[in-house]
mmCIF file of N, CA and C and ligand atoms in Angstrom:
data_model
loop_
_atom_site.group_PDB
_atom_site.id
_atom_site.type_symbol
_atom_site.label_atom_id
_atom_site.label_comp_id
_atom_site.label_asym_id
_atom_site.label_seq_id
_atom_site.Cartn_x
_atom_site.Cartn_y
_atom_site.Cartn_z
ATOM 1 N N UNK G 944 88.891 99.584 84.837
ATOM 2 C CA UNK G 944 89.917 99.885 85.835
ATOM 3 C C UNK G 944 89.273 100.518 87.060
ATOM 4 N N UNK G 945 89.806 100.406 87.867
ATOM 5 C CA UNK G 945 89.464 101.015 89.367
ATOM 6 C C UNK G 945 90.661 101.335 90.421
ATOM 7 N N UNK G 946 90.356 101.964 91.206
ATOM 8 C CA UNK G 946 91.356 102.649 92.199
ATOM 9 C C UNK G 946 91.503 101.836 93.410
ATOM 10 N N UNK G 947 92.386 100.807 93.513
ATOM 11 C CA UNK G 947 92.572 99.952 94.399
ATOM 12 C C UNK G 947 93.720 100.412 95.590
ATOM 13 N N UNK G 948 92.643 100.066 96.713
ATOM 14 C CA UNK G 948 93.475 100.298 98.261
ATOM 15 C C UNK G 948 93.811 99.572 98.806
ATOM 16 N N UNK G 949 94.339 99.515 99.847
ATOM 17 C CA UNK G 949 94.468 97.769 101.220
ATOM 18 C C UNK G 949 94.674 98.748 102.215
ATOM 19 N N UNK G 950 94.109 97.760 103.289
ATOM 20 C CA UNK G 950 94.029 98.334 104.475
ATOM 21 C C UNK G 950 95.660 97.873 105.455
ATOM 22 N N UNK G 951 96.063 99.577 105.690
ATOM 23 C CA UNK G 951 97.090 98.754 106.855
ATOM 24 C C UNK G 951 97.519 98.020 107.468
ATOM 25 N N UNK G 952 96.242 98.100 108.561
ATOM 26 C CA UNK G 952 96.283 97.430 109.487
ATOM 27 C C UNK G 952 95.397 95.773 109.250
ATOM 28 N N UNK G 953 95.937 94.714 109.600
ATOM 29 C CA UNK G 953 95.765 93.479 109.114
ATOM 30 C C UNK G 953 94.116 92.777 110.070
ATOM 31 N N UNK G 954 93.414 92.121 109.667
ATOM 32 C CA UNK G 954 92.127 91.686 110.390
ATOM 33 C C UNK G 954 92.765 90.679 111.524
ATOM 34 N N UNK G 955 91.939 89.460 112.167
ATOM 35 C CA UNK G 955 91.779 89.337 113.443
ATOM 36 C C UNK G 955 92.841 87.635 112.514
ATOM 37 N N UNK G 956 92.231 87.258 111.126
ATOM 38 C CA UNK G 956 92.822 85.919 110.701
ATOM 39 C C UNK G 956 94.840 86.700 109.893
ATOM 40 N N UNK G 957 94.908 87.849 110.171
ATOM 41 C CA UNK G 957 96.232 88.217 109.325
ATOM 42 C C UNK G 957 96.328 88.702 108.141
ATOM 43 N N UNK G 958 94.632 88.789 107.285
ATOM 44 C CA UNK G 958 94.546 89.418 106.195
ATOM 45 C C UNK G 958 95.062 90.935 105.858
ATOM 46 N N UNK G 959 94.749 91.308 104.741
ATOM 47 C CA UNK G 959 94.947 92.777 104.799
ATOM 48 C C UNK G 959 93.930 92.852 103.439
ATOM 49 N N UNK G 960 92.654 93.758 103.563
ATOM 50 C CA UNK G 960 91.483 93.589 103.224
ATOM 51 C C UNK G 960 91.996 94.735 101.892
ATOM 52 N N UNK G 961 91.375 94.356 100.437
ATOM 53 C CA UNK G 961 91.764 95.027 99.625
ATOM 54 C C UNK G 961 90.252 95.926 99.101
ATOM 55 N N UNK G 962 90.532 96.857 98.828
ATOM 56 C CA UNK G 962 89.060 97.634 98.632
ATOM 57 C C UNK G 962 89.031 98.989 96.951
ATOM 58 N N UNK G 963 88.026 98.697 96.520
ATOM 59 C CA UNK G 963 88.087 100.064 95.793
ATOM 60 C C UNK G 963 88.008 101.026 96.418
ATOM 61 N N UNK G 964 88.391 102.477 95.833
ATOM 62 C CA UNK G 964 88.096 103.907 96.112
ATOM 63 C C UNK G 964 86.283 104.209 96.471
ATOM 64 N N UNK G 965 85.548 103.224 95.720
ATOM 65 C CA UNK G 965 84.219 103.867 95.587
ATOM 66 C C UNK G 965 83.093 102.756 96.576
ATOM 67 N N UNK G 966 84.106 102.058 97.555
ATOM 68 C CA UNK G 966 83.507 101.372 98.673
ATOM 69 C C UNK G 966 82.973 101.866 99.933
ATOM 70 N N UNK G 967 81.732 101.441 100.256
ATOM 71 C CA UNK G 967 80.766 102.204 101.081
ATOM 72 C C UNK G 967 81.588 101.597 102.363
ATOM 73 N N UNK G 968 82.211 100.549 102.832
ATOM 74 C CA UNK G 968 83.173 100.437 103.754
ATOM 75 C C UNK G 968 84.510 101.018 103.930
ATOM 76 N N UNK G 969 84.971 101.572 103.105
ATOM 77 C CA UNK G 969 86.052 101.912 102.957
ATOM 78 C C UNK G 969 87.121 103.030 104.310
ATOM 79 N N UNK G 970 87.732 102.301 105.157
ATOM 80 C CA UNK G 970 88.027 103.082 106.122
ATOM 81 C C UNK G 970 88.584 104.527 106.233
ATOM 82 N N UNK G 971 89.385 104.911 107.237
ATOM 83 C CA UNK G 971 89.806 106.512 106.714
ATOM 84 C C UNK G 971 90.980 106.556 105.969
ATOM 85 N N UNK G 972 91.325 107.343 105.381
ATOM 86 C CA UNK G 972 92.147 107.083 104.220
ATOM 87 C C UNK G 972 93.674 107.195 104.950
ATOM 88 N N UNK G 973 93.774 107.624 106.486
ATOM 89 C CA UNK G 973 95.586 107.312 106.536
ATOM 90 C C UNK G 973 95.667 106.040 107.270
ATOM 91 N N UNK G 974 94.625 105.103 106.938
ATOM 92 C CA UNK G 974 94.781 103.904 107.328
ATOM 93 C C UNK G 974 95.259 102.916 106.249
ATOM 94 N N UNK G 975 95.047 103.274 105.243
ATOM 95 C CA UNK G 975 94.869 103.007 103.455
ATOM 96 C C UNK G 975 96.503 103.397 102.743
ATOM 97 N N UNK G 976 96.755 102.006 102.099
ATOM 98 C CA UNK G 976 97.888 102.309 101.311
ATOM 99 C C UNK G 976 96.988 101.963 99.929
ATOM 100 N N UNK G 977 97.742 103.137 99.259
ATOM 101 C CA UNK G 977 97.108 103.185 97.857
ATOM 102 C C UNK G 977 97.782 102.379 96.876
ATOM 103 N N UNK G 978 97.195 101.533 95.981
ATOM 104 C CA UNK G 978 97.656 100.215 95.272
ATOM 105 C C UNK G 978 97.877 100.868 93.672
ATOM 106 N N UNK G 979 97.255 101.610 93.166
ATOM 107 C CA UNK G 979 97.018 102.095 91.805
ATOM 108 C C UNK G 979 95.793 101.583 91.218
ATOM 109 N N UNK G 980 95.628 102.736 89.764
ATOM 110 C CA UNK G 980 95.095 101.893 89.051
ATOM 111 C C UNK G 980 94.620 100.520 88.350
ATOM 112 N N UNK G 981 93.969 99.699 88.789
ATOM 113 C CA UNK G 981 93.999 98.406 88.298
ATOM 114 C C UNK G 981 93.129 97.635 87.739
ATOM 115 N N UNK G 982 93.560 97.280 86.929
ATOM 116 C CA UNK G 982 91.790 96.186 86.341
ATOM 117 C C UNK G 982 90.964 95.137 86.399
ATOM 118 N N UNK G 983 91.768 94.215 87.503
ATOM 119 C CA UNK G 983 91.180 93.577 88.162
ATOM 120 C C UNK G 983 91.816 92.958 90.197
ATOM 121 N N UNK G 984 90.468 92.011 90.651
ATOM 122 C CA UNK G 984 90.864 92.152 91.751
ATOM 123 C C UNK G 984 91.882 91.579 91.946
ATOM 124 N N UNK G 985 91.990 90.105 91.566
ATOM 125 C CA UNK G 985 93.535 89.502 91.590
ATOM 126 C C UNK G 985 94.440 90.174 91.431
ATOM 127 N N UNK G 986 94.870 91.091 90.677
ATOM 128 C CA UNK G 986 96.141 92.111 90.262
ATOM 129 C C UNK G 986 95.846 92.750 91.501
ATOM 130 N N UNK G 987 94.675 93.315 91.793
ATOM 131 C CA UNK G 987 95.159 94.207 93.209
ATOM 132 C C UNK G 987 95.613 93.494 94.395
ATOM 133 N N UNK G 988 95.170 92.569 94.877
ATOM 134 C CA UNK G 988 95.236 91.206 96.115
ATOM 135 C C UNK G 988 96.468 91.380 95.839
ATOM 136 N N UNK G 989 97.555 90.914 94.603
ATOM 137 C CA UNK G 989 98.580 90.362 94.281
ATOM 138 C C UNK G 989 99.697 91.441 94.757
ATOM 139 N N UNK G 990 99.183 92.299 94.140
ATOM 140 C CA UNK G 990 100.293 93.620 94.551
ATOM 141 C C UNK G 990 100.351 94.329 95.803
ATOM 142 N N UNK G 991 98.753 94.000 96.858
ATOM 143 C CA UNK G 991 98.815 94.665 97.920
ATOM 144 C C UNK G 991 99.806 93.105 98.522
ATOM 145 N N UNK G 992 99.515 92.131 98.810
ATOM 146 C CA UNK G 992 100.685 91.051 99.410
ATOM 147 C C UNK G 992 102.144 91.406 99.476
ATOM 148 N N UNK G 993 102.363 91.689 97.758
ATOM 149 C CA UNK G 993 103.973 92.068 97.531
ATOM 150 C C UNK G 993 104.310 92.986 97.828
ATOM 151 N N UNK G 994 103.281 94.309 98.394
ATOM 152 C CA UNK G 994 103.707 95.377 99.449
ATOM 153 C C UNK G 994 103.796 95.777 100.476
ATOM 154 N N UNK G 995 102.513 94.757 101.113
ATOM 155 C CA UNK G 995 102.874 94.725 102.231
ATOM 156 C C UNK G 995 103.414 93.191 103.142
ATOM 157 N N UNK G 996 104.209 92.547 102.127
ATOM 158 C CA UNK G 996 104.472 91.142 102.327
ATOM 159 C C UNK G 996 103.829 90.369 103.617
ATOM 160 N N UNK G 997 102.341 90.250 103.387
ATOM 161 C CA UNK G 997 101.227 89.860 103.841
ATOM 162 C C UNK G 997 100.513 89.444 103.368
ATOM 163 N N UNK G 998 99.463 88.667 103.921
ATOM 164 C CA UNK G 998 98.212 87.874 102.835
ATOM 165 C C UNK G 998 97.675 89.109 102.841
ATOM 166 N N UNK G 999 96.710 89.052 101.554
ATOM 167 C CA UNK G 999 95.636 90.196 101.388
ATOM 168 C C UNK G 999 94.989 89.521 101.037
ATOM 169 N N UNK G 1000 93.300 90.075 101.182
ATOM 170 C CA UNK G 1000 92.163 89.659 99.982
ATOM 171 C C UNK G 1000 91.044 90.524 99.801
ATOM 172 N N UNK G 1001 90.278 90.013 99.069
ATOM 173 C CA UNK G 1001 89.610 91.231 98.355
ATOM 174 C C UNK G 1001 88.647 91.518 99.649
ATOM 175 N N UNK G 1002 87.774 93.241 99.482
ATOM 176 C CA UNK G 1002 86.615 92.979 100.263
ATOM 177 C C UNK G 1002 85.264 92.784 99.742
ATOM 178 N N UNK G 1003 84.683 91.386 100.220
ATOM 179 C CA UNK G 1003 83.573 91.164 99.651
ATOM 180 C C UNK G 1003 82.179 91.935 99.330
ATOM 181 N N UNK G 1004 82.278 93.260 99.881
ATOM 182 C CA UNK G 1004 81.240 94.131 99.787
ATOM 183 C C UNK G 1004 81.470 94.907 98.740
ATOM 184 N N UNK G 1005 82.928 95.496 97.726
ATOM 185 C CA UNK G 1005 83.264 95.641 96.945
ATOM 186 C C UNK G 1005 83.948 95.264 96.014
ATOM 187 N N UNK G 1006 84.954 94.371 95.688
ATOM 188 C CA UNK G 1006 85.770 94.105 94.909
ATOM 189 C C UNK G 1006 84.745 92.492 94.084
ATOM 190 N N UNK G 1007 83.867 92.191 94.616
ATOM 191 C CA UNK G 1007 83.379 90.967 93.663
ATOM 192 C C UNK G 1007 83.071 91.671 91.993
ATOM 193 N N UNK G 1008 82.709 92.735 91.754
ATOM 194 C CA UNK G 1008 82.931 93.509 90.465
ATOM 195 C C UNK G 1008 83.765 93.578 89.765
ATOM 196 N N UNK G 1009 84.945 93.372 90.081
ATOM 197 C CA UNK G 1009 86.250 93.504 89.593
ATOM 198 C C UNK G 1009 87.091 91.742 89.301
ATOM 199 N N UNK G 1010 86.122 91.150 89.585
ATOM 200 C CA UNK G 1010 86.758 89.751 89.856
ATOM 201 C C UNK G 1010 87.226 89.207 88.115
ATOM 202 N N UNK G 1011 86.577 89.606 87.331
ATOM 203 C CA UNK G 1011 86.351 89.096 85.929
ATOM 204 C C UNK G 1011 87.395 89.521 84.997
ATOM 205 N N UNK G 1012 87.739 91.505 84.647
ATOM 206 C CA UNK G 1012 87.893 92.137 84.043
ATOM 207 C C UNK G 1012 89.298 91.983 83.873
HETATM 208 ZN ZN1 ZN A 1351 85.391 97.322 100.155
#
């Protein structure tokens, strides 16, 4: 499990970039809606979309770890 975030504010294609807690990118945190506990990245992608009824996706500098579990 890991502590999954998404970023507010959406990138330049409309994404909304999903990130662990323990990501060396990870922006400032009142930019950050907090997703919960989760065990993998799909479950997080999935739930940051349905909250912020937006595409999301993972960020590739962290969440490829989580892709499996
Ligand atoms: Zn990240």
């Amino acid at each position: 499990m890991a502590e999954f975030y998404v970023e507010i504010n959406a990138q330049d294609n409309d994404e909304h970039v999903v990130h662990i807690s323990e990501c060396s990118l990870l922006p400032s945190k009142e930019t950050m809606q907090y997703l919960g506990s989760i065990s993998n990245t799909k479950s997080a992608v999935k739930k940051a979309a349905e909250i912020l009824r937006k595409q999301a996706t993972g960020c590739s500098h962290c969440t490829p770890a989580y892709q499996t579990f």
